[in-house]
Amino acid sequence: MELRVRTYSLAAVLIFALSALAVVTLEVKAASPQDVTKAPASAAAGKAKPEASKPKLGLHVNHPRALQGYTVLAPIMSKKTYLLDMQGRVVRTWESESSSALSTYLLENGHLLRHAKVSQQAFGDGPGAGGHIQEFTWEGELVWDFKLASARQLPHHDLCRMPNGNVLLIVWEKKSAQEAVAAGRRAETVGKGSLLPDCIFEVQPAGKTTGKIVWEWHVWDHLIQDHDQTKANFGDVAAHPELIDVNFGEGTMASIVAKKEELDKLRAIGYVDSASPGKKPAPVRADWLHTNAL
């Protein structure tokens, strides 16, 4: 009996010891520095993060020196155009089925002349691509809804109402790599792509949805180059400032910006960001001349 009691007692002692060891182990683990460090993070994770402050809307600044009048606001990718007063209030809204192409003007007669995007065209959906010219009355009636777009030509960016009532448009005119090389362009600067020299169209409204091109001017008719002597437009580029060097591009720009005085001139006219002293013009691409305004 004593042996049996001792056996039970020993078993009880072992069980108690193991239990105590487990308790000690758990207590030590709970008190380990790693878990103490993690605990607040876990608790913090359960708390809701404070909401980000919302941007302030409405009028921010109205300095007495600000130009008094109204402001036409035509947001990119928006089908609406707004007229704002000096208090930032919307006093008139015009709505179209087409997104903005970056240029909108309030005319002297109160009409709105708007350049919008053509929904389907061959030049991509980049900023400035247009081709849809609209004129609205002050009340919002659409009185001219003219579209001009083809596989080779597309109006872009700016437009201008002339005193005679006609409208000037800047138009991309796509030229293939073969056409560019035939005009004296260096083949390595075109590759298998194309060039987009500009032309200017004067369009006379001829109905609510039609217009007639009554005058046009093409960059391609005013080129010069000193690369290929076999071409008719070969000549001294510097001696003909009235012509455009068809090889003006990255190489030419690199030589220009290498001179500090020339780079300063580009900054002065806004071609290079004046706030970034080391910044240089972007590489020349298909939109070779990058004409954005009339």
Backbone as CSV, one residue per row, in Angstrom:
resi,resn,N_x,N_y,N_z,CA_x,CA_y,CA_z,C_x,C_y,C_z
1,MET,0.835,-1.208,0.000,0.000,0.000,0.000,0.866,1.253,0.000
2,GLU,1.911,1.183,0.826,2.771,2.364,0.875,3.418,2.630,-0.469
3,LEU,3.849,1.507,-1.114,4.473,1.652,-2.421,3.489,2.237,-3.415
4,ARG,2.246,1.729,-3.321,1.231,2.227,-4.240,0.963,3.692,-3.967
5,VAL,0.920,4.035,-2.697,0.685,5.441,-2.348,1.823,6.295,-2.843
6,ARG,3.035,5.797,-2.629,4.199,6.538,-3.093,4.180,6.686,-4.621
7,THR,3.738,5.594,-5.282,3.665,5.645,-6.740,2.694,6.732,-7.184
8,TYR,1.512,6.705,-6.569,0.539,7.743,-6.901,1.064,9.124,-6.552
9,SER,1.762,9.163,-5.394,2.297,10.452,-4.966,3.343,10.943,-5.951
10,LEU,4.193,10.007,-6.412,5.227,10.382,-7.374,4.604,10.831,-8.695
11,ALA,3.554,10.092,-9.097,2.860,10.484,-10.333,2.231,11.853,-10.183
12,ALA,1.654,12.068,-8.996,1.035,13.372,-8.762,2.072,14.477,-8.790
13,VAL,3.228,14.161,-8.206,4.309,15.156,-8.197,4.766,15.462,-9.612
14,LEU,4.912,14.387,-10.428,5.341,14.585,-11.813,4.325,15.410,-12.594
15,ILE,3.044,15.072,-12.409,1.988,15.815,-13.102,1.997,17.268,-12.672
16,PHE,2.139,17.467,-11.368,2.164,18.829,-10.842,3.367,19.602,-11.390
17,ALA,4.520,18.890,-11.424,5.741,19.541,-11.906,5.615,19.920,-13.373
18,LEU,5.079,18.980,-14.173,4.901,19.269,-15.596,3.911,20.405,-15.802
19,SER,2.852,20.388,-14.993,1.859,21.459,-15.096,2.478,22.794,-14.735
20,ALA,3.263,22.780,-13.670,3.918,24.018,-13.239,4.877,24.511,-14.302
21,LEU,5.617,23.537,-14.906,6.557,23.909,-15.962,5.823,24.525,-17.140
22,ALA,4.669,23.944,-17.480,3.876,24.478,-18.583,3.401,25.882,-18.274
23,VAL,2.970,26.080,-17.029,2.504,27.402,-16.625,3.627,28.409,-16.701
24,VAL,4.796,27.988,-16.184,5.951,28.890,-16.218,6.322,29.220,-17.648
25,THR,6.308,28.186,-18.519,6.645,28.401,-19.928,5.680,29.371,-20.578
26,LEU,4.384,29.186,-20.306,3.388,30.078,-20.874,3.565,31.494,-20.360
27,GLU,3.859,31.612,-19.070,4.033,32.937,-18.496,5.255,33.630,-19.080
28,VAL,6.334,32.855,-19.249,7.544,33.435,-19.822,7.299,33.857,-21.260
29,LYS,6.592,32.999,-22.015,6.298,33.328,-23.408,5.426,34.571,-23.503
30,ALA,4.448,34.667,-22.620,3.565,35.824,-22.651,4.314,37.097,-22.305
31,ALA,5.375,36.926,-21.487,6.111,38.099,-21.037,7.332,38.390,-21.889
32,SER,7.518,37.628,-22.995,8.698,37.841,-23.827,8.646,39.212,-24.474
33,PRO,9.799,39.864,-24.662,9.831,41.217,-25.233,9.199,41.294,-26.610
34,GLN,9.379,40.220,-27.418,8.832,40.252,-28.770,7.319,40.394,-28.747
35,ASP,6.672,39.601,-27.879,5.216,39.652,-27.831,4.719,40.935,-27.198
36,VAL,5.504,41.465,-26.252,5.116,42.734,-25.655,5.140,43.821,-26.717
37,THR,6.144,43.714,-27.613,6.250,44.699,-28.686,5.113,44.557,-29.678
38,LYS,4.734,43.301,-29.975,3.695,43.057,-30.967,2.307,43.411,-30.460
39,ALA,2.110,43.293,-29.186,0.771,43.471,-28.638,0.170,44.830,-28.972
40,PRO,0.894,45.941,-28.770,0.295,47.230,-29.105,-0.033,47.348,-30.588
41,ALA,0.849,46.741,-31.453,0.591,46.813,-32.892,-0.702,46.104,-33.234
42,SER,-0.927,44.946,-32.611,-2.157,44.207,-32.866,-3.360,44.995,-32.396
43,ALA,-3.184,45.632,-31.254,-4.293,46.419,-30.730,-4.572,47.615,-31.631
44,ALA,-3.446,48.215,-32.138,-3.619,49.386,-33.003,-4.282,49.011,-34.310
45,ALA,-3.998,47.754,-34.765,-4.573,47.329,-36.041,-6.084,47.260,-35.975
46,GLY,-6.593,47.025,-34.784,-8.038,46.925,-34.647,-8.739,48.266,-34.632
47,LYS,-7.962,49.340,-34.446,-8.569,50.663,-34.397,-8.783,51.205,-35.809
48,ALA,-9.838,51.920,-36.022,-10.127,52.509,-37.328,-9.173,53.668,-37.596
49,LYS,-8.622,53.716,-38.812,-7.716,54.794,-39.179,-8.508,56.083,-39.381
50,PRO,-7.924,57.198,-38.978,-8.642,58.469,-39.187,-8.800,58.756,-40.671
51,GLU,-9.923,59.299,-41.062,-10.181,59.603,-42.463,-9.279,60.733,-42.945
52,ALA,-8.807,60.585,-44.187,-7.971,61.631,-44.775,-8.802,62.896,-44.963
53,SER,-8.168,64.019,-44.717,-8.896,65.278,-44.841,-9.314,65.506,-46.290
54,LYS,-10.530,65.896,-46.493,-11.049,66.119,-47.834,-10.559,67.468,-48.358
55,PRO,-10.265,67.541,-49.673,-9.789,68.817,-50.225,-10.859,69.892,-50.112
56,LYS,-10.418,71.090,-49.858,-11.340,72.209,-49.740,-11.852,72.593,-51.116
57,LEU,-13.148,72.679,-51.251,-13.757,73.059,-52.513,-14.164,74.526,-52.469
58,GLY,-14.426,75.083,-53.636,-14.876,76.461,-53.686,-13.731,77.444,-53.821
59,LEU,-13.991,78.684,-53.524,-13.032,79.767,-53.710,-11.912,79.702,-52.672
60,HIS,-10.666,79.737,-53.129,-9.507,79.744,-52.239,-8.903,81.142,-52.130
61,VAL,-8.686,81.783,-53.280,-8.053,83.101,-53.302,-8.794,83.988,-54.297
62,ASN,-9.026,85.231,-53.923,-9.602,86.218,-54.833,-8.916,87.552,-54.557
63,HIS,-7.702,87.675,-55.061,-6.880,88.857,-54.796,-7.389,90.038,-55.622
64,PRO,-7.351,91.243,-55.083,-7.812,92.420,-55.838,-7.083,92.623,-57.163
65,ARG,-5.853,92.108,-57.265,-5.091,92.280,-58.500,-5.454,91.245,-59.559
66,ALA,-6.307,90.295,-59.224,-6.716,89.279,-60.201,-7.512,89.930,-61.325
67,LEU,-7.345,89.418,-62.538,-8.080,89.945,-63.689,-9.571,89.721,-63.485
68,GLN,-10.325,90.797,-63.503,-11.759,90.715,-63.249,-12.500,90.197,-64.482
69,GLY,-13.514,89.401,-64.256,-14.303,88.868,-65.357,-14.738,87.446,-65.083
70,TYR,-14.978,86.707,-66.138,-15.415,85.324,-66.024,-14.323,84.381,-66.526
71,THR,-14.381,83.150,-66.082,-13.407,82.133,-66.473,-14.132,80.941,-67.079
72,VAL,-13.693,80.541,-68.281,-14.236,79.339,-68.923,-13.409,78.146,-68.456
73,LEU,-14.074,77.144,-67.935,-13.414,75.943,-67.437,-13.923,74.740,-68.224
74,ALA,-12.995,74.095,-68.965,-13.349,72.918,-69.768,-12.443,71.764,-69.351
75,PRO,-12.803,71.002,-68.322,-11.936,69.932,-67.810,-11.646,68.863,-68.861
76,ILE,-10.414,68.351,-68.829,-10.037,67.266,-69.734,-10.917,66.050,-69.457
77,MET,-11.316,65.362,-70.505,-12.141,64.160,-70.442,-13.555,64.429,-69.924
78,SER,-13.919,65.694,-69.825,-15.270,66.023,-69.372,-16.125,66.455,-70.558
79,LYS,-17.397,66.177,-70.483,-18.333,66.582,-71.530,-19.030,67.893,-71.184
80,LYS,-18.652,68.467,-70.055,-19.268,69.714,-69.614,-18.262,70.860,-69.647
81,THR,-18.771,72.053,-69.916,-17.978,73.277,-69.872,-18.674,74.239,-68.922
82,TYR,-17.877,74.894,-68.068,-18.448,75.759,-67.039,-17.956,77.197,-67.218
83,LEU,-18.808,78.133,-66.852,-18.430,79.536,-66.786,-18.506,79.957,-65.324
84,LEU,-17.361,80.415,-64.781,-17.274,80.767,-63.366,-17.128,82.271,-63.202
85,ASP,-17.729,82.812,-62.131,-17.531,84.224,-61.827,-16.369,84.375,-60.845
86,MET,-16.108,85.586,-60.394,-14.958,85.842,-59.529,-15.114,85.245,-58.132
87,GLN,-16.311,84.809,-57.796,-16.536,84.155,-56.510,-16.462,82.630,-56.626
88,GLY,-16.107,82.150,-57.830,-16.012,80.714,-58.038,-17.348,80.041,-58.245
89,ARG,-18.389,80.829,-58.470,-19.723,80.265,-58.666,-19.952,79.934,-60.136
90,VAL,-20.622,78.826,-60.396,-20.954,78.422,-61.765,-22.171,79.222,-62.215
91,VAL,-21.976,80.059,-63.231,-23.083,80.893,-63.711,-23.689,80.347,-65.002
92,ARG,-22.976,79.422,-65.659,-23.502,78.826,-66.881,-22.809,77.492,-67.120
93,THR,-23.558,76.504,-67.608,-23.003,75.186,-67.929,-23.480,74.765,-69.310
94,TRP,-22.540,74.303,-70.127,-22.873,73.730,-71.434,-22.495,72.252,-71.402
95,GLU,-23.315,71.422,-72.021,-23.055,69.983,-72.009,-23.071,69.435,-73.430
96,SER,-22.112,68.532,-73.701,-21.960,67.926,-75.021,-21.893,66.414,-74.874
97,GLU,-21.951,65.706,-76.000,-21.793,64.257,-75.963,-20.335,63.853,-76.147
98,SER,-19.430,64.841,-76.366,-18.019,64.559,-76.624,-17.130,65.213,-75.568
99,SER,-16.007,64.562,-75.259,-15.058,65.093,-74.282,-14.244,66.233,-74.875
100,SER,-13.674,67.042,-74.003,-12.916,68.213,-74.426,-11.611,67.830,-75.117
101,ALA,-11.209,68.674,-76.090,-9.913,68.510,-76.760,-8.992,69.679,-76.417
102,LEU,-9.167,70.261,-75.258,-8.255,71.229,-74.631,-8.478,72.697,-74.989
103,SER,-9.314,73.041,-75.961,-9.517,74.459,-76.284,-11.000,74.795,-76.349
104,THR,-11.395,75.804,-75.579,-12.780,76.278,-75.563,-12.764,77.789,-75.378
105,TYR,-13.597,78.494,-76.142,-13.600,79.956,-76.081,-15.025,80.492,-75.963
106,LEU,-15.174,81.530,-75.144,-16.430,82.264,-75.067,-16.334,83.425,-76.049
107,LEU,-17.199,83.437,-77.055,-17.140,84.444,-78.107,-17.830,85.735,-77.674
108,GLU,-17.591,86.795,-78.425,-18.150,88.102,-78.073,-19.676,88.114,-78.106
109,ASN,-20.276,87.257,-78.931,-21.741,87.219,-79.005,-22.363,86.320,-77.934
110,GLY,-21.530,85.810,-77.020,-22.035,84.960,-75.952,-22.065,83.485,-76.300
111,HIS,-21.697,83.144,-77.536,-21.651,81.736,-77.927,-20.387,81.076,-77.376
112,LEU,-20.435,79.757,-77.289,-19.286,78.977,-76.840,-18.747,78.181,-78.026
113,LEU,-17.469,78.384,-78.359,-16.807,77.625,-79.421,-15.915,76.592,-78.750
114,ARG,-16.158,75.342,-79.069,-15.538,74.245,-78.311,-14.903,73.226,-79.248
115,HIS,-13.657,72.818,-78.917,-12.997,71.739,-79.653,-13.136,70.463,-78.833
116,ALA,-13.716,69.429,-79.442,-13.978,68.172,-78.737,-13.351,67.002,-79.493
117,LYS,-13.381,65.844,-78.865,-12.784,64.643,-79.435,-13.754,63.920,-80.360
118,VAL,-13.219,63.410,-81.477,-13.973,62.483,-82.318,-13.851,61.107,-81.680
119,SER,-14.947,60.405,-81.550,-14.943,59.143,-80.801,-14.050,58.080,-81.415
120,GLN,-14.015,57.974,-82.726,-13.192,56.963,-83.386,-12.364,57.622,-84.482
121,GLN,-11.032,57.541,-84.331,-10.135,58.096,-85.338,-8.801,57.352,-85.281
122,ALA,-7.937,57.598,-86.260,-6.737,56.783,-86.456,-5.497,57.304,-85.739
123,PHE,-5.644,58.305,-84.875,-4.477,58.927,-84.256,-4.355,58.632,-82.761
124,GLY,-5.216,57.793,-82.221,-5.145,57.499,-80.799,-5.906,58.523,-79.970
125,ASP,-5.985,58.252,-78.676,-6.801,59.077,-77.790,-5.936,59.917,-76.857
126,GLY,-4.816,60.409,-77.376,-3.936,61.222,-76.550,-4.518,62.592,-76.273
127,PRO,-3.966,63.304,-75.271,-4.442,64.656,-74.968,-4.300,65.570,-76.181
128,GLY,-5.326,66.324,-76.467,-5.274,67.257,-77.581,-5.894,66.746,-78.856
129,ALA,-6.043,65.435,-79.000,-6.669,64.895,-80.208,-8.112,65.380,-80.275
130,GLY,-8.488,65.981,-81.399,-9.816,66.589,-81.493,-10.591,66.132,-82.708
131,GLY,-10.961,67.100,-83.564,-11.690,66.783,-84.775,-13.179,67.056,-84.727
132,HIS,-13.693,67.444,-83.556,-15.124,67.706,-83.409,-15.285,69.149,-82.931
133,ILE,-15.756,70.017,-83.813,-15.888,71.437,-83.491,-17.361,71.760,-83.274
134,GLN,-17.645,72.384,-82.135,-19.027,72.686,-81.771,-19.178,74.148,-81.368
135,GLU,-20.334,74.709,-81.708,-20.666,76.061,-81.265,-22.049,76.037,-80.621
136,PHE,-22.100,76.522,-79.381,-23.349,76.574,-78.622,-23.759,78.029,-78.403
137,THR,-25.051,78.278,-78.363,-25.531,79.600,-77.972,-25.390,79.745,-76.461
138,TRP,-25.624,80.961,-75.969,-25.573,81.198,-74.521,-26.565,80.301,-73.786
139,GLU,-27.699,80.050,-74.414,-28.737,79.227,-73.785,-28.437,77.733,-73.883
140,GLY,-27.430,77.341,-74.675,-27.061,75.935,-74.762,-27.485,75.239,-76.038
141,GLU,-28.064,75.976,-76.986,-28.470,75.352,-78.246,-27.242,75.107,-79.128
142,LEU,-27.128,73.907,-79.677,-26.019,73.556,-80.556,-26.319,74.064,-81.963
143,VAL,-25.539,75.058,-82.443,-25.820,75.666,-83.743,-24.811,75.257,-84.813
144,TRP,-23.664,74.686,-84.410,-22.706,74.152,-85.391,-22.053,72.923,-84.796
145,ASP,-22.078,71.820,-85.551,-21.584,70.538,-85.059,-20.796,69.870,-86.185
146,PHE,-19.546,70.301,-86.352,-18.734,69.930,-87.509,-17.637,68.945,-87.106
147,LYS,-17.451,67.884,-87.908,-16.408,66.897,-87.644,-15.467,66.803,-88.840
148,LEU,-14.170,66.707,-88.524,-13.148,66.582,-89.556,-12.109,65.580,-89.072
149,ALA,-12.071,64.409,-89.698,-11.117,63.369,-89.305,-11.001,62.358,-90.435
150,SER,-9.768,61.900,-90.677,-9.531,60.872,-91.688,-8.336,60.042,-91.246
151,ALA,-7.955,59.076,-92.057,-6.813,58.227,-91.716,-5.504,59.008,-91.742
152,ARG,-5.477,60.143,-92.434,-4.241,60.916,-92.570,-4.282,62.277,-91.895
153,GLN,-5.454,62.781,-91.553,-5.545,64.125,-90.986,-6.483,64.160,-89.783
154,LEU,-6.078,64.942,-88.770,-6.919,65.112,-87.582,-6.597,66.447,-86.909
155,PRO,-7.592,67.320,-86.729,-7.372,68.551,-85.961,-6.997,68.224,-84.515
156,HIS,-6.182,69.088,-83.920,-5.760,68.843,-82.537,-5.555,70.162,-81.796
157,HIS,-5.673,70.095,-80.496,-5.433,71.206,-79.578,-6.276,72.446,-79.888
158,ASP,-5.676,73.460,-80.500,-6.296,74.778,-80.537,-7.181,74.997,-81.766
159,LEU,-8.017,76.030,-81.667,-8.818,76.531,-82.782,-9.035,78.017,-82.560
160,CYS,-9.444,78.726,-83.606,-9.564,80.179,-83.489,-10.671,80.688,-84.407
161,ARG,-11.614,81.453,-83.859,-12.652,82.095,-84.657,-12.072,83.380,-85.257
162,MET,-12.161,83.499,-86.572,-11.625,84.657,-87.280,-12.679,85.759,-87.391
163,PRO,-12.253,86.999,-87.668,-13.220,88.102,-87.814,-14.263,87.856,-88.897
164,ASN,-13.917,87.063,-89.929,-14.877,86.792,-91.009,-15.840,85.656,-90.673
165,GLY,-15.735,85.108,-89.458,-16.637,84.040,-89.038,-16.109,82.642,-89.277
166,ASN,-15.020,82.524,-90.028,-14.434,81.207,-90.267,-13.619,80.762,-89.050
167,VAL,-13.204,79.500,-89.066,-12.464,78.930,-87.939,-11.145,78.357,-88.431
168,LEU,-10.054,78.723,-87.745,-8.742,78.149,-88.040,-8.526,76.915,-87.170
169,LEU,-7.957,75.869,-87.777,-7.674,74.624,-87.064,-6.226,74.213,-87.291
170,ILE,-5.584,73.700,-86.234,-4.288,73.029,-86.393,-4.596,71.566,-86.689
171,VAL,-3.941,71.013,-87.716,-4.270,69.651,-88.145,-2.996,68.813,-88.269
172,TRP,-3.011,67.641,-87.623,-1.942,66.671,-87.865,-2.111,66.109,-89.267
173,GLU,-0.986,65.928,-89.967,-1.005,65.342,-91.302,0.000,64.194,-91.320
174,LYS,-0.493,62.982,-91.235,0.382,61.815,-91.077,1.182,61.542,-92.346
175,LYS,2.506,61.382,-92.165,3.409,61.021,-93.253,4.109,59.716,-92.886
176,SER,4.149,58.788,-93.835,4.788,57.499,-93.584,6.305,57.668,-93.518
177,ALA,6.985,56.628,-93.043,8.446,56.659,-92.989,9.026,56.849,-94.388
178,GLN,8.422,56.216,-95.376,8.904,56.345,-96.752,8.754,57.784,-97.252
179,GLU,7.626,58.411,-96.939,7.415,59.800,-97.352,8.400,60.730,-96.654
180,ALA,8.678,60.444,-95.392,9.609,61.281,-94.637,11.019,61.190,-95.215
181,VAL,11.468,59.976,-95.515,12.805,59.788,-96.087,12.882,60.424,-97.474
182,ALA,11.804,60.327,-98.236,11.776,60.939,-99.569,11.883,62.456,-99.493
183,ALA,11.495,63.030,-98.349,11.590,64.479,-98.155,12.917,64.884,-97.530
184,GLY,13.844,63.921,-97.380,15.166,64.228,-96.857,15.354,63.955,-95.380
185,ARG,14.358,63.374,-94.737,14.477,63.043,-93.316,15.459,61.885,-93.147
186,ARG,16.281,61.941,-92.107,17.206,60.849,-91.812,16.404,59.600,-91.448
187,ALA,16.686,58.502,-92.122,15.899,57.279,-91.938,15.945,56.776,-90.501
188,GLU,17.091,56.926,-89.823,17.217,56.388,-88.465,16.366,57.139,-87.452
189,THR,15.879,58.323,-87.811,15.036,59.085,-86.880,13.551,58.789,-87.065
190,VAL,13.228,57.972,-88.045,11.827,57.629,-88.297,11.552,56.163,-88.013
191,GLY,12.499,55.287,-88.412,12.291,53.859,-88.235,11.134,53.376,-89.087
192,LYS,10.255,52.584,-88.478,9.077,52.083,-89.187,7.830,52.891,-88.844
193,GLY,8.032,53.981,-88.135,6.886,54.768,-87.695,6.458,55.803,-88.712
194,SER,6.036,56.957,-88.214,5.547,58.021,-89.087,5.848,59.360,-88.443
195,LEU,5.669,60.424,-89.208,5.784,61.784,-88.705,4.412,62.437,-88.758
196,LEU,4.206,63.406,-87.869,2.938,64.136,-87.847,3.198,65.631,-88.009
197,PRO,3.642,66.058,-89.190,3.786,67.499,-89.409,2.411,68.161,-89.387
198,ASP,2.404,69.450,-89.114,1.136,70.168,-88.999,0.748,70.867,-90.295
199,CYS,-0.531,71.142,-90.409,-1.044,72.039,-91.441,-2.129,72.891,-90.790
200,ILE,-2.475,73.986,-91.423,-3.499,74.898,-90.911,-4.647,74.945,-91.910
201,PHE,-5.855,74.719,-91.413,-7.049,74.797,-92.251,-7.900,75.983,-91.806
202,GLU,-8.439,76.694,-92.783,-9.472,77.687,-92.510,-10.795,77.097,-92.982
203,VAL,-11.713,76.923,-92.048,-12.986,76.267,-92.344,-14.118,77.287,-92.269
204,GLN,-14.923,77.307,-93.318,-16.092,78.182,-93.369,-17.338,77.367,-93.038
205,PRO,-18.052,77.707,-91.956,-19.290,76.972,-91.654,-20.253,77.055,-92.833
206,ALA,-20.785,75.897,-93.237,-21.656,75.865,-94.418,-22.987,75.199,-94.117
207,GLY,-23.305,75.045,-92.872,-24.531,74.371,-92.456,-24.349,73.917,-91.023
208,LYS,-25.380,73.351,-90.443,-25.289,72.984,-89.032,-24.237,71.911,-88.776
209,THR,-23.999,71.019,-89.755,-23.036,69.934,-89.545,-21.957,69.897,-90.624
210,THR,-21.850,70.933,-91.426,-20.886,70.916,-92.525,-20.007,72.157,-92.498
211,GLY,-18.878,72.051,-93.198,-17.956,73.160,-93.316,-17.124,72.996,-94.573
212,LYS,-16.608,74.101,-95.074,-15.828,74.087,-96.307,-14.429,74.621,-96.020
213,ILE,-13.402,73.859,-96.425,-12.021,74.310,-96.257,-11.730,75.312,-97.375
214,VAL,-11.565,76.585,-96.996,-11.388,77.643,-97.994,-9.929,78.072,-98.133
215,TRP,-9.077,77.639,-97.216,-7.645,77.954,-97.291,-6.889,76.937,-96.454
216,GLU,-5.680,76.582,-96.893,-4.859,75.645,-96.132,-3.378,75.929,-96.341
217,TRP,-2.612,75.619,-95.328,-1.156,75.809,-95.354,-0.521,74.569,-94.756
218,HIS,0.498,74.006,-95.452,1.109,72.750,-95.027,2.597,72.930,-94.747
219,VAL,3.035,72.479,-93.582,4.458,72.479,-93.252,5.250,71.734,-94.318
220,TRP,4.676,70.657,-94.827,5.379,69.785,-95.777,5.764,70.512,-97.069
221,ASP,5.120,71.651,-97.322,5.443,72.437,-98.518,6.544,73.460,-98.258
222,HIS,7.076,73.480,-97.029,8.046,74.520,-96.657,9.237,73.904,-95.926
223,LEU,9.792,72.847,-96.497,10.886,72.117,-95.860,12.232,72.416,-96.518
224,ILE,13.281,72.220,-95.733,14.650,72.278,-96.226,15.453,71.260,-95.432
225,GLN,16.555,70.785,-96.012,17.415,69.841,-95.299,18.803,69.860,-95.930
226,ASP,19.812,69.505,-95.138,21.189,69.469,-95.641,21.786,68.074,-95.500
227,HIS,20.925,67.066,-95.574,21.348,65.677,-95.391,21.510,64.944,-96.719
228,ASP,20.571,65.101,-97.626,20.552,64.342,-98.876,20.578,65.301,-100.067
229,GLN,21.716,65.343,-100.757,21.879,66.266,-101.875,21.010,65.909,-103.075
230,THR,20.498,64.694,-103.113,19.694,64.284,-104.264,18.263,64.813,-104.197
231,LYS,17.871,65.371,-103.065,16.498,65.849,-102.898,16.382,67.310,-103.322
232,ALA,15.209,67.664,-103.822,14.988,69.021,-104.335,15.058,70.074,-103.236
233,ASN,14.792,69.691,-101.995,14.789,70.669,-100.900,16.139,70.760,-100.191
234,PHE,17.198,70.227,-100.799,18.533,70.310,-100.200,19.014,71.755,-100.240
235,GLY,19.613,72.211,-99.132,20.120,73.575,-99.101,20.756,73.916,-97.774
236,ASP,21.124,75.180,-97.646,21.750,75.690,-96.424,20.641,76.058,-95.437
237,VAL,20.484,75.261,-94.406,19.394,75.464,-93.448,19.492,76.830,-92.780
238,ALA,20.688,77.210,-92.367,20.868,78.480,-91.654,20.534,79.681,-92.527
239,ALA,20.654,79.529,-93.831,20.403,80.652,-94.740,18.930,80.804,-95.090
240,HIS,18.087,79.895,-94.600,16.654,79.940,-94.939,15.790,79.814,-93.680
241,PRO,15.729,80.876,-92.878,14.903,80.829,-91.659,13.412,80.745,-91.946
242,GLU,13.010,81.027,-93.193,11.590,80.939,-93.539,11.145,79.504,-93.792
243,LEU,12.106,78.577,-93.856,11.810,77.169,-94.089,12.057,76.352,-92.823
244,ILE,11.568,75.129,-92.819,11.667,74.262,-91.638,12.562,73.076,-91.960
245,ASP,13.560,72.868,-91.124,14.493,71.757,-91.305,13.768,70.447,-91.011
246,VAL,13.632,69.597,-92.017,12.908,68.341,-91.834,13.647,67.407,-90.884
247,ASN,14.929,67.672,-90.633,15.699,66.840,-89.710,15.838,67.459,-88.328
248,PHE,15.093,68.538,-88.103,15.088,69.069,-86.748,14.569,67.984,-85.819
249,GLY,15.339,67.680,-84.793,14.948,66.589,-83.908,15.901,66.469,-82.751
250,GLU,16.087,65.246,-82.281,16.884,65.031,-81.078,18.320,65.516,-81.242
251,GLY,18.946,65.226,-82.386,20.324,65.651,-82.584,20.451,67.160,-82.594
252,THR,19.530,67.821,-83.299,19.545,69.277,-83.365,19.281,69.880,-81.999
253,MET,18.296,69.346,-81.290,17.966,69.866,-79.971,19.120,69.675,-79.003
254,ALA,19.803,68.541,-79.094,20.927,68.283,-78.198,22.028,69.320,-78.395
255,SER,22.278,69.692,-79.654,23.319,70.690,-79.916,22.892,72.073,-79.438
256,ILE,21.583,72.345,-79.467,21.083,73.649,-79.017,21.193,73.778,-77.499
257,VAL,20.688,72.779,-76.784,20.663,72.879,-75.325,22.040,72.688,-74.714
258,ALA,23.027,72.288,-75.526,24.390,72.181,-75.012,24.958,73.566,-74.716
259,LYS,24.387,74.600,-75.337,24.830,75.970,-75.104,23.903,76.622,-74.084
260,LYS,24.477,77.124,-73.003,23.681,77.685,-71.921,22.791,78.827,-72.398
261,GLU,23.331,79.701,-73.257,22.534,80.847,-73.696,21.320,80.411,-74.518
262,GLU,21.468,79.326,-75.288,20.341,78.827,-76.073,19.303,78.160,-75.172
263,LEU,19.788,77.426,-74.166,18.878,76.783,-73.223,18.100,77.833,-72.439
264,ASP,18.764,78.938,-72.101,18.087,80.027,-71.393,16.983,80.642,-72.252
265,LYS,17.219,80.723,-73.572,16.192,81.255,-74.469,14.959,80.359,-74.471
266,LEU,15.190,79.044,-74.482,14.069,78.104,-74.471,13.292,78.209,-73.164
267,ARG,14.008,78.415,-72.061,13.321,78.589,-70.778,12.504,79.875,-70.781
268,ALA,13.044,80.925,-71.400,12.375,82.226,-71.400,11.034,82.183,-72.125
269,ILE,10.916,81.322,-73.131,9.658,81.233,-73.881,8.791,80.075,-73.401
270,GLY,9.220,79.426,-72.301,8.397,78.378,-71.710,8.569,77.002,-72.309
271,TYR,9.558,76.829,-73.205,9.748,75.520,-73.835,10.378,74.530,-72.867
272,VAL,11.150,75.052,-71.903,11.762,74.227,-70.864,11.349,74.799,-69.525
273,ASP,11.019,73.936,-68.575,10.571,74.358,-67.254,11.659,75.157,-66.554
274,SER,11.375,76.421,-66.237,12.368,77.280,-65.596,12.653,76.851,-64.164
275,ALA,11.726,76.087,-63.563,11.922,75.655,-62.178,12.833,74.442,-62.076
276,SER,13.209,73.865,-63.213,14.075,72.684,-63.214,15.320,72.989,-64.039
277,PRO,16.367,73.547,-63.411,17.555,73.973,-64.157,18.186,72.875,-64.993
278,GLY,18.107,71.624,-64.538,18.752,70.548,-65.276,17.867,69.889,-66.304
279,LYS,16.614,70.318,-66.383,15.664,69.662,-67.277,15.848,70.119,-68.715
280,LYS,15.723,69.179,-69.648,15.849,69.482,-71.064,14.580,69.041,-71.793
281,PRO,14.367,69.549,-73.014,13.166,69.153,-73.758,13.088,67.651,-73.957
282,ALA,11.870,67.141,-74.026,11.667,65.710,-74.228,12.130,65.304,-75.624
283,PRO,12.488,64.029,-75.811,12.907,63.564,-77.135,11.819,63.803,-78.181
284,VAL,12.242,64.098,-79.392,11.300,64.348,-80.479,10.675,63.032,-80.919
285,ARG,9.355,63.023,-81.057,8.652,61.810,-81.446,7.861,62.076,-82.726
286,ALA,6.827,61.269,-82.971,6.049,61.423,-84.200,5.429,62.811,-84.297
287,ASP,4.945,63.325,-83.148,4.387,64.678,-83.111,5.558,65.651,-83.154
288,TRP,6.158,65.716,-84.307,7.465,66.291,-84.542,7.541,67.778,-84.196
289,LEU,6.568,68.570,-84.631,6.586,70.008,-84.391,5.881,70.399,-83.097
290,HIS,4.921,69.588,-82.674,4.200,69.791,-81.417,3.621,71.206,-81.326
291,THR,2.918,71.599,-82.362,2.261,72.907,-82.378,0.956,72.813,-81.600
292,ASN,0.825,73.620,-80.543,-0.339,73.496,-79.666,-1.264,74.707,-79.673
293,ALA,-0.864,75.791,-80.335,-1.689,76.999,-80.262,-1.605,77.783,-81.562
294,LEU,-2.684,78.478,-81.876,-2.735,79.339,-83.053,-2.468,80.786,-82.648
